[in-house]
């Protein structure tokens, strides 16, 4: 038997790059590292990728009650990636994606960034999206819960803005593979605000995110949550799958536990990170254009083409951002104490979206 060779990591990546010539066009543009991640974590095999997609497409005939409005290869592929290439599970998710939209038609009327309700939510920072990804390549979404002005934004419009944002982001194949993480800051979130989170609207959100959208959520992190947010668990528990209870972490004020999972260099200062405070208008400007209040037309092309047009001055005044409440978790970088014994009870997994 010949000598065994253990190739250094860079040589393995070089060999992987050599395979790019044989790669399906559906993986074009992906980094070699991401292709390897898809193979190891998602069971993605470029040699049978088209067959996998076709087998999912062939199942559509079994659900004549659902209008499958998009069935191209690239679209179906994101559902396979979200379900680690288990074809039956991928088809089930595809069917639920369109069924959710059929059952909630009002939510998806004028499902564009210039819809007044969606626009207000985006301008108010629902959601926030950080420019850079974390050390695992995941996109970081932020929600500052106290910014929910219930006289200005309905919960449904906030959910619509989040779903629309995910539609735009999931067009990126890198994110289909690496996924997302969500951080929710509950600082200053009042009991009165929490009382509006009824079982019916929480169920609507969980169905839309957990059961009906092709995204991989690697973690949902609660920061500065009051006791009544813990109580919400009893409301949402009946709506959760068993396997989805591992990836929400309740950190409380313990930013050290957050930093063990998301490194400070990827976080804004609100979460004890080294980045500047998050600008609430960042993501809104991305979708609406850098000068979204000007008298110009802006167009963003995604699964749904979003035409952002000038609105009346009264609507602009209505949509103008209000002063935002900020997190109480601001700390100096490097001043966090080591987690004490007994503190980790606040970081137990509570809920996950997979």
mmCIF file of C-alpha atoms in Angstrom:
data_model
loop_
_atom_site.group_PDB
_atom_site.id
_atom_site.type_symbol
_atom_site.label_atom_id
_atom_site.label_comp_id
_atom_site.label_asym_id
_atom_site.label_seq_id
_atom_site.Cartn_x
_atom_site.Cartn_y
_atom_site.Cartn_z
ATOM 1 C CA UNK A 1 0.000 0.000 0.000
ATOM 2 C CA UNK A 2 1.355 3.403 -0.942
ATOM 3 C CA UNK A 3 1.992 6.144 1.593
ATOM 4 C CA UNK A 4 -0.984 7.990 2.994
ATOM 5 C CA UNK A 5 -1.036 11.701 2.169
ATOM 6 C CA UNK A 6 -2.766 14.215 4.395
ATOM 7 C CA UNK A 7 -3.272 17.291 2.253
ATOM 8 C CA UNK A 8 -3.117 20.675 3.941
ATOM 9 C CA UNK A 9 -6.369 22.623 3.962
ATOM 10 C CA UNK A 10 -5.258 24.997 1.183
ATOM 11 C CA UNK A 11 -4.439 22.034 -1.086
ATOM 12 C CA UNK A 12 -7.871 20.542 -0.471
ATOM 13 C CA UNK A 13 -9.477 23.855 -1.403
ATOM 14 C CA UNK A 14 -7.289 24.016 -4.491
ATOM 15 C CA UNK A 15 -8.505 20.568 -5.502
ATOM 16 C CA UNK A 16 -12.068 21.704 -4.847
ATOM 17 C CA UNK A 17 -11.562 24.715 -7.103
ATOM 18 C CA UNK A 18 -10.471 22.322 -9.797
ATOM 19 C CA UNK A 19 -13.900 20.736 -9.653
ATOM 20 C CA UNK A 20 -15.622 24.033 -10.470
ATOM 21 C CA UNK A 21 -15.384 23.294 -14.174
ATOM 22 C CA UNK A 22 -17.646 20.297 -13.613
ATOM 23 C CA UNK A 23 -20.012 22.236 -11.393
ATOM 24 C CA UNK A 24 -23.625 22.735 -12.380
ATOM 25 C CA UNK A 25 -24.568 26.266 -13.380
ATOM 26 C CA UNK A 26 -26.879 26.353 -10.340
ATOM 27 C CA UNK A 27 -23.793 26.520 -8.141
ATOM 28 C CA UNK A 28 -22.027 29.132 -10.255
ATOM 29 C CA UNK A 29 -20.810 32.063 -8.190
ATOM 30 C CA UNK A 30 -20.561 30.110 -4.952
ATOM 31 C CA UNK A 31 -17.224 30.062 -3.207
ATOM 32 C CA UNK A 32 -15.438 26.700 -2.985
ATOM 33 C CA UNK A 33 -15.863 26.837 0.788
ATOM 34 C CA UNK A 34 -19.632 27.297 0.461
ATOM 35 C CA UNK A 35 -19.891 24.441 -2.034
ATOM 36 C CA UNK A 36 -18.066 22.210 0.422
ATOM 37 C CA UNK A 37 -20.378 23.364 3.222
ATOM 38 C CA UNK A 38 -23.403 22.510 1.074
ATOM 39 C CA UNK A 39 -21.994 19.048 0.472
ATOM 40 C CA UNK A 40 -21.186 18.349 4.107
ATOM 41 C CA UNK A 41 -24.129 20.013 5.838
ATOM 42 C CA UNK A 42 -26.913 19.814 3.253
ATOM 43 C CA UNK A 43 -26.059 16.660 1.275
ATOM 44 C CA UNK A 44 -25.890 18.739 -1.912
ATOM 45 C CA UNK A 45 -24.429 16.733 -4.799
ATOM 46 C CA UNK A 46 -23.842 18.621 -8.061
ATOM 47 C CA UNK A 47 -23.849 15.344 -10.003
ATOM 48 C CA UNK A 48 -27.526 14.716 -9.219
ATOM 49 C CA UNK A 49 -28.714 18.247 -8.514
ATOM 50 C CA UNK A 50 -30.976 18.450 -11.543
ATOM 51 C CA UNK A 51 -32.475 15.040 -10.804
ATOM 52 C CA UNK A 52 -33.226 16.100 -7.232
ATOM 53 C CA UNK A 53 -34.962 19.225 -8.476
ATOM 54 C CA UNK A 54 -36.986 17.314 -11.046
ATOM 55 C CA UNK A 55 -38.163 14.786 -8.481
ATOM 56 C CA UNK A 56 -39.523 17.608 -6.337
ATOM 57 C CA UNK A 57 -41.148 19.175 -9.385
ATOM 58 C CA UNK A 58 -42.782 15.853 -10.258
ATOM 59 C CA UNK A 59 -44.602 15.891 -6.917
ATOM 60 C CA UNK A 60 -46.511 19.053 -7.801
ATOM 61 C CA UNK A 61 -49.177 17.001 -9.559
ATOM 62 C CA UNK A 62 -50.141 15.521 -6.192
ATOM 63 C CA UNK A 63 -51.406 18.899 -4.941
ATOM 64 C CA UNK A 64 -53.859 20.244 -7.536
ATOM 65 C CA UNK A 65 -55.386 22.413 -4.795
ATOM 66 C CA UNK A 66 -52.336 24.659 -4.726
ATOM 67 C CA UNK A 67 -51.260 27.136 -7.357
ATOM 68 C CA UNK A 68 -47.509 26.710 -7.743
ATOM 69 C CA UNK A 69 -46.686 30.080 -9.248
ATOM 70 C CA UNK A 70 -42.980 29.435 -9.647
ATOM 71 C CA UNK A 71 -41.314 26.082 -10.352
ATOM 72 C CA UNK A 72 -37.996 26.894 -12.036
ATOM 73 C CA UNK A 73 -34.820 25.075 -11.007
ATOM 74 C CA UNK A 74 -33.290 27.890 -8.974
ATOM 75 C CA UNK A 75 -36.500 28.400 -7.012
ATOM 76 C CA UNK A 76 -36.976 24.725 -6.135
ATOM 77 C CA UNK A 77 -33.308 24.435 -5.198
ATOM 78 C CA UNK A 78 -33.714 26.811 -2.243
ATOM 79 C CA UNK A 79 -36.372 24.491 -0.778
ATOM 80 C CA UNK A 80 -34.090 21.486 -1.163
ATOM 81 C CA UNK A 81 -31.316 23.355 0.617
ATOM 82 C CA UNK A 82 -33.668 24.393 3.404
ATOM 83 C CA UNK A 83 -34.545 20.738 4.005
ATOM 84 C CA UNK A 84 -31.089 19.213 3.479
ATOM 85 C CA UNK A 85 -32.115 17.615 0.201
ATOM 86 C CA UNK A 86 -34.820 15.419 1.703
ATOM 87 C CA UNK A 87 -37.051 15.606 -1.344
ATOM 88 C CA UNK A 88 -40.376 14.858 0.353
ATOM 89 C CA UNK A 89 -39.676 17.463 3.041
ATOM 90 C CA UNK A 90 -38.583 19.984 0.413
ATOM 91 C CA UNK A 91 -41.803 19.468 -1.537
ATOM 92 C CA UNK A 92 -43.863 19.780 1.630
ATOM 93 C CA UNK A 93 -42.179 23.115 2.352
ATOM 94 C CA UNK A 94 -42.727 24.253 -1.254
ATOM 95 C CA UNK A 95 -46.424 23.384 -1.005
ATOM 96 C CA UNK A 96 -46.770 25.137 2.358
ATOM 97 C CA UNK A 97 -45.035 28.221 0.954
ATOM 98 C CA UNK A 98 -47.730 28.703 -1.690
ATOM 99 C CA UNK A 99 -50.576 27.452 0.510
ATOM 100 C CA UNK A 100 -49.685 30.034 3.177
ATOM 101 C CA UNK A 101 -49.979 32.732 0.537
ATOM 102 C CA UNK A 102 -53.316 31.368 -0.687
ATOM 103 C CA UNK A 103 -54.716 31.266 2.834
ATOM 104 C CA UNK A 104 -53.511 34.788 3.676
ATOM 105 C CA UNK A 105 -54.244 36.652 0.476
ATOM 106 C CA UNK A 106 -54.560 40.042 2.165
ATOM 107 C CA UNK A 107 -50.995 39.784 3.482
ATOM 108 C CA UNK A 108 -49.615 39.370 -0.013
ATOM 109 C CA UNK A 109 -51.644 41.996 -1.833
ATOM 110 C CA UNK A 110 -49.287 44.724 -3.016
ATOM 111 C CA UNK A 111 -46.402 42.718 -1.513
ATOM 112 C CA UNK A 112 -43.860 45.377 -2.422
ATOM 113 C CA UNK A 113 -41.551 47.716 -0.568
ATOM 114 C CA UNK A 114 -43.613 50.781 -1.499
ATOM 115 C CA UNK A 115 -46.771 49.404 0.092
ATOM 116 C CA UNK A 116 -47.552 52.012 2.793
ATOM 117 C CA UNK A 117 -47.669 49.502 5.654
ATOM 118 C CA UNK A 118 -44.528 47.665 4.608
ATOM 119 C CA UNK A 119 -42.729 50.949 3.957
ATOM 120 C CA UNK A 120 -43.497 52.276 7.442
ATOM 121 C CA UNK A 121 -42.262 49.038 9.009
ATOM 122 C CA UNK A 122 -39.046 49.100 6.984
ATOM 123 C CA UNK A 123 -38.347 52.734 7.839
ATOM 124 C CA UNK A 124 -38.895 51.943 11.522
ATOM 125 C CA UNK A 125 -36.280 49.200 11.327
ATOM 126 C CA UNK A 126 -38.440 46.084 10.964
ATOM 127 C CA UNK A 127 -36.257 44.286 10.239
ATOM 128 C CA UNK A 128 -32.729 45.578 10.609
ATOM 129 C CA UNK A 129 -30.180 43.771 8.459
ATOM 130 C CA UNK A 130 -26.462 44.005 9.124
ATOM 131 C CA UNK A 131 -24.248 44.487 6.110
ATOM 132 C CA UNK A 132 -21.653 41.873 7.025
ATOM 133 C CA UNK A 133 -22.211 38.216 7.798
ATOM 134 C CA UNK A 134 -21.033 36.420 10.904
ATOM 135 C CA UNK A 135 -18.086 33.999 11.112
ATOM 136 C CA UNK A 136 -20.285 31.186 9.748
ATOM 137 C CA UNK A 137 -21.403 33.245 6.758
ATOM 138 C CA UNK A 138 -24.897 33.808 8.168
ATOM 139 C CA UNK A 139 -26.820 37.042 7.658
ATOM 140 C CA UNK A 140 -27.748 38.801 10.882
ATOM 141 C CA UNK A 141 -31.246 40.272 11.221
ATOM 142 C CA UNK A 142 -32.137 42.603 14.090
ATOM 143 C CA UNK A 143 -35.437 43.504 15.716
ATOM 144 C CA UNK A 144 -35.646 46.249 18.340
ATOM 145 C CA UNK A 145 -39.003 45.279 19.802
ATOM 146 C CA UNK A 146 -39.643 48.530 21.705
ATOM 147 C CA UNK A 147 -39.707 50.432 18.397
ATOM 148 C CA UNK A 148 -43.068 48.852 17.631
ATOM 149 C CA UNK A 149 -45.426 51.831 17.691
ATOM 150 C CA UNK A 150 -48.756 50.055 17.622
ATOM 151 C CA UNK A 151 -50.574 53.173 16.448
ATOM 152 C CA UNK A 152 -48.259 53.310 13.434
ATOM 153 C CA UNK A 153 -47.450 49.711 12.462
ATOM 154 C CA UNK A 154 -49.683 46.680 12.687
ATOM 155 C CA UNK A 155 -48.014 43.410 13.610
ATOM 156 C CA UNK A 156 -49.128 42.046 10.239
ATOM 157 C CA UNK A 157 -47.294 44.806 8.371
ATOM 158 C CA UNK A 158 -44.148 44.122 10.387
ATOM 159 C CA UNK A 159 -44.436 40.429 9.514
ATOM 160 C CA UNK A 160 -44.975 41.349 5.849
ATOM 161 C CA UNK A 161 -41.853 43.532 5.900
ATOM 162 C CA UNK A 162 -39.837 40.682 7.415
ATOM 163 C CA UNK A 163 -41.115 38.167 4.862
ATOM 164 C CA UNK A 164 -40.451 40.579 1.996
ATOM 165 C CA UNK A 165 -36.929 41.164 3.297
ATOM 166 C CA UNK A 166 -36.322 37.425 3.462
ATOM 167 C CA UNK A 167 -37.588 37.074 -0.114
ATOM 168 C CA UNK A 168 -34.944 39.549 -1.229
ATOM 169 C CA UNK A 169 -32.162 38.028 0.862
ATOM 170 C CA UNK A 170 -32.882 34.403 -0.050
ATOM 171 C CA UNK A 171 -32.145 35.191 -3.684
ATOM 172 C CA UNK A 172 -28.482 34.958 -2.637
ATOM 173 C CA UNK A 173 -27.415 31.290 -2.968
ATOM 174 C CA UNK A 174 -24.744 31.808 -0.312
ATOM 175 C CA UNK A 175 -27.486 32.620 2.193
ATOM 176 C CA UNK A 176 -29.578 29.662 1.077
ATOM 177 C CA UNK A 177 -26.683 27.522 2.279
ATOM 178 C CA UNK A 178 -25.307 29.478 5.237
ATOM 179 C CA UNK A 179 -28.620 30.812 6.523
ATOM 180 C CA UNK A 180 -29.646 33.512 8.972
ATOM 181 C CA UNK A 181 -29.622 34.413 12.612
ATOM 182 C CA UNK A 182 -32.087 36.738 14.318
ATOM 183 C CA UNK A 183 -31.432 38.903 17.368
ATOM 184 C CA UNK A 184 -34.428 40.413 19.156
ATOM 185 C CA UNK A 185 -33.733 43.162 21.684
ATOM 186 C CA UNK A 186 -36.621 43.443 24.143
ATOM 187 C CA UNK A 187 -35.267 46.514 25.981
ATOM 188 C CA UNK A 188 -38.111 48.864 26.993
ATOM 189 C CA UNK A 189 -40.722 46.525 25.482
ATOM 190 C CA UNK A 190 -43.724 47.219 27.678
ATOM 191 C CA UNK A 191 -46.285 44.820 29.067
ATOM 192 C CA UNK A 192 -48.907 46.781 27.100
ATOM 193 C CA UNK A 193 -47.029 46.106 23.876
ATOM 194 C CA UNK A 194 -46.638 42.438 24.777
ATOM 195 C CA UNK A 195 -50.377 42.140 25.382
ATOM 196 C CA UNK A 196 -50.899 42.741 21.657
ATOM 197 C CA UNK A 197 -48.961 39.565 20.803
ATOM 198 C CA UNK A 198 -52.043 37.369 20.693
ATOM 199 C CA UNK A 199 -51.947 33.630 19.989
ATOM 200 C CA UNK A 200 -53.484 34.174 16.553
ATOM 201 C CA UNK A 201 -50.844 36.596 15.314
ATOM 202 C CA UNK A 202 -48.013 34.612 16.870
ATOM 203 C CA UNK A 203 -49.360 31.540 15.100
ATOM 204 C CA UNK A 204 -49.449 33.499 11.829
ATOM 205 C CA UNK A 205 -45.794 34.478 12.268
ATOM 206 C CA UNK A 206 -44.637 30.974 13.186
ATOM 207 C CA UNK A 207 -46.472 29.440 10.239
ATOM 208 C CA UNK A 208 -44.954 32.010 7.903
ATOM 209 C CA UNK A 209 -41.386 31.580 9.127
ATOM 210 C CA UNK A 210 -41.086 28.089 10.541
ATOM 211 C CA UNK A 211 -43.368 26.139 8.232
ATOM 212 C CA UNK A 212 -43.577 28.089 4.994
ATOM 213 C CA UNK A 213 -40.303 29.785 4.145
ATOM 214 C CA UNK A 214 -37.148 28.201 2.671
ATOM 215 C CA UNK A 215 -34.573 29.708 5.003
ATOM 216 C CA UNK A 216 -32.158 28.101 7.418
ATOM 217 C CA UNK A 217 -32.302 29.830 10.799
ATOM 218 C CA UNK A 218 -29.210 28.986 12.783
ATOM 219 C CA UNK A 219 -30.370 30.750 15.917
ATOM 220 C CA UNK A 220 -32.838 33.210 17.394
ATOM 221 C CA UNK A 221 -31.403 35.227 20.268
ATOM 222 C CA UNK A 222 -33.431 37.140 22.862
ATOM 223 C CA UNK A 223 -31.639 39.974 24.648
ATOM 224 C CA UNK A 224 -32.950 41.977 27.615
ATOM 225 C CA UNK A 225 -36.227 40.085 27.699
ATOM 226 C CA UNK A 226 -38.642 40.841 30.582
ATOM 227 C CA UNK A 227 -40.480 38.120 32.479
ATOM 228 C CA UNK A 228 -43.595 38.390 30.348
ATOM 229 C CA UNK A 229 -41.638 37.431 27.236
ATOM 230 C CA UNK A 230 -40.839 34.166 28.983
ATOM 231 C CA UNK A 231 -44.576 33.770 29.525
ATOM 232 C CA UNK A 232 -45.168 34.034 25.778
ATOM 233 C CA UNK A 233 -43.627 30.598 25.441
ATOM 234 C CA UNK A 234 -46.783 29.044 26.819
ATOM 235 C CA UNK A 235 -48.684 30.712 23.975
ATOM 236 C CA UNK A 236 -46.417 29.610 21.152
ATOM 237 C CA UNK A 237 -45.506 26.128 22.380
ATOM 238 C CA UNK A 238 -48.542 24.429 20.774
ATOM 239 C CA UNK A 239 -47.488 25.829 17.389
ATOM 240 C CA UNK A 240 -43.915 24.530 17.488
ATOM 241 C CA UNK A 241 -42.382 21.399 16.101
ATOM 242 C CA UNK A 242 -40.329 19.349 18.535
ATOM 243 C CA UNK A 243 -37.164 19.814 16.514
ATOM 244 C CA UNK A 244 -37.565 23.594 16.511
ATOM 245 C CA UNK A 245 -37.089 24.122 20.245
ATOM 246 C CA UNK A 246 -33.315 24.209 20.271
ATOM 247 C CA UNK A 247 -32.246 27.470 18.715
ATOM 248 C CA UNK A 248 -33.802 30.360 20.570
ATOM 249 C CA UNK A 249 -31.523 31.466 23.372
ATOM 250 C CA UNK A 250 -32.607 33.731 26.202
ATOM 251 C CA UNK A 251 -29.575 35.800 27.109
ATOM 252 C CA UNK A 252 -31.173 38.412 29.333
ATOM 253 C CA UNK A 253 -28.512 41.015 30.097
ATOM 254 C CA UNK A 254 -25.742 38.448 29.737
ATOM 255 C CA UNK A 255 -24.073 39.621 26.565
ATOM 256 C CA UNK A 256 -21.146 37.331 27.278
ATOM 257 C CA UNK A 257 -23.316 34.344 26.411
ATOM 258 C CA UNK A 258 -24.393 36.066 23.181
ATOM 259 C CA UNK A 259 -20.761 36.721 22.250
ATOM 260 C CA UNK A 260 -19.924 33.057 22.718
ATOM 261 C CA UNK A 261 -22.255 32.358 19.774
ATOM 262 C CA UNK A 262 -21.878 35.540 17.714
ATOM 263 C CA UNK A 263 -18.494 37.226 17.898
ATOM 264 C CA UNK A 264 -18.476 40.903 18.964
ATOM 265 C CA UNK A 265 -16.700 41.999 15.766
ATOM 266 C CA UNK A 266 -19.904 41.173 13.855
ATOM 267 C CA UNK A 267 -22.259 43.053 16.192
ATOM 268 C CA UNK A 268 -23.178 46.735 16.629
ATOM 269 C CA UNK A 269 -22.506 48.448 19.927
ATOM 270 C CA UNK A 270 -26.102 47.913 21.111
ATOM 271 C CA UNK A 271 -25.150 44.286 21.642
ATOM 272 C CA UNK A 272 -21.699 44.925 23.062
ATOM 273 C CA UNK A 273 -20.110 44.636 19.640
ATOM 274 C CA UNK A 274 -17.291 46.607 18.088
ATOM 275 C CA UNK A 275 -19.362 47.961 15.178
ATOM 276 C CA UNK A 276 -21.033 51.402 15.306
ATOM 277 C CA UNK A 277 -24.658 51.651 16.494
ATOM 278 C CA UNK A 278 -27.091 50.278 13.949
ATOM 279 C CA UNK A 279 -28.660 52.854 11.621
ATOM 280 C CA UNK A 280 -32.366 51.993 11.464
ATOM 281 C CA UNK A 281 -32.669 53.280 7.905
ATOM 282 C CA UNK A 282 -29.966 51.020 6.449
ATOM 283 C CA UNK A 283 -32.140 48.218 5.161
ATOM 284 C CA UNK A 284 -35.017 50.515 4.160
ATOM 285 C CA UNK A 285 -32.635 52.468 1.940
ATOM 286 C CA UNK A 286 -31.420 49.207 0.407
ATOM 287 C CA UNK A 287 -34.939 48.239 -0.636
ATOM 288 C CA UNK A 288 -36.359 51.667 -1.391
ATOM 289 C CA UNK A 289 -33.248 53.288 -2.826
ATOM 290 C CA UNK A 290 -30.764 55.603 -1.091
ATOM 291 C CA UNK A 291 -33.046 58.630 -1.503
ATOM 292 C CA UNK A 292 -36.380 56.946 -0.942
ATOM 293 C CA UNK A 293 -38.134 60.211 -0.052
ATOM 294 C CA UNK A 294 -37.147 61.959 -3.293
ATOM 295 C CA UNK A 295 -39.487 62.441 -6.237
ATOM 296 C CA UNK A 296 -37.832 59.691 -8.211
ATOM 297 C CA UNK A 297 -38.831 56.171 -9.141
ATOM 298 C CA UNK A 298 -36.745 53.328 -7.813
ATOM 299 C CA UNK A 299 -36.874 49.748 -8.955
ATOM 300 C CA UNK A 300 -35.554 46.660 -7.196
ATOM 301 C CA UNK A 301 -35.835 43.313 -8.944
ATOM 302 C CA UNK A 302 -36.341 40.156 -6.906
ATOM 303 C CA UNK A 303 -38.864 37.300 -6.925
ATOM 304 C CA UNK A 304 -41.445 40.063 -6.782
ATOM 305 C CA UNK A 305 -40.452 43.204 -8.645
ATOM 306 C CA UNK A 306 -40.749 46.087 -6.232
ATOM 307 C CA UNK A 307 -41.456 49.434 -7.839
ATOM 308 C CA UNK A 308 -40.859 52.195 -5.343
ATOM 309 C CA UNK A 309 -42.581 55.361 -6.450
ATOM 310 C CA UNK A 310 -43.023 58.815 -5.046
ATOM 311 C CA UNK A 311 -45.930 59.112 -2.641
ATOM 312 C CA UNK A 312 -47.936 62.076 -1.443
ATOM 313 C CA UNK A 313 -46.393 64.491 1.005
ATOM 314 C CA UNK A 314 -48.845 63.390 3.697
ATOM 315 C CA UNK A 315 -47.710 59.793 3.353
ATOM 316 C CA UNK A 316 -44.076 60.881 3.488
ATOM 317 C CA UNK A 317 -44.777 62.716 6.736
ATOM 318 C CA UNK A 318 -46.513 59.597 8.046
ATOM 319 C CA UNK A 319 -43.574 57.433 7.044
ATOM 320 C CA UNK A 320 -40.904 59.751 8.391
ATOM 321 C CA UNK A 321 -38.948 57.888 11.046
ATOM 322 C CA UNK A 322 -39.571 58.670 14.683
ATOM 323 C CA UNK A 323 -36.879 58.711 17.385
ATOM 324 C CA UNK A 324 -35.892 55.122 18.039
ATOM 325 C CA UNK A 325 -35.528 53.515 21.430
ATOM 326 C CA UNK A 326 -32.178 51.857 21.840
ATOM 327 C CA UNK A 327 -30.977 48.839 23.719
ATOM 328 C CA UNK A 328 -29.856 49.102 27.332
ATOM 329 C CA UNK A 329 -27.133 46.543 26.671
ATOM 330 C CA UNK A 330 -24.477 48.965 25.461
ATOM 331 C CA UNK A 331 -21.152 47.955 26.991
ATOM 332 C CA UNK A 332 -17.546 48.722 26.366
ATOM 333 C CA UNK A 333 -15.856 46.128 24.196
ATOM 334 C CA UNK A 334 -13.837 43.739 26.304
ATOM 335 C CA UNK A 335 -15.455 44.606 29.646
ATOM 336 C CA UNK A 336 -17.824 41.651 29.804
ATOM 337 C CA UNK A 337 -17.283 39.361 32.743
ATOM 338 C CA UNK A 338 -16.913 35.623 32.416
ATOM 339 C CA UNK A 339 -20.244 33.862 32.783
ATOM 340 C CA UNK A 340 -20.845 32.832 36.376
ATOM 341 C CA UNK A 341 -22.203 29.473 37.361
ATOM 342 C CA UNK A 342 -25.966 29.554 37.497
ATOM 343 C CA UNK A 343 -26.263 32.355 34.959
ATOM 344 C CA UNK A 344 -26.699 29.975 32.071
ATOM 345 C CA UNK A 345 -30.281 29.273 33.111
ATOM 346 C CA UNK A 346 -31.106 32.409 31.149
ATOM 347 C CA UNK A 347 -29.579 31.019 27.970
ATOM 348 C CA UNK A 348 -31.525 27.813 27.687
ATOM 349 C CA UNK A 349 -32.835 27.114 24.180
ATOM 350 C CA UNK A 350 -36.457 28.124 23.961
ATOM 351 C CA UNK A 351 -37.540 28.207 20.335
ATOM 352 C CA UNK A 352 -35.991 27.626 16.960
ATOM 353 C CA UNK A 353 -36.958 28.228 13.372
ATOM 354 C CA UNK A 354 -35.516 25.618 11.047
#
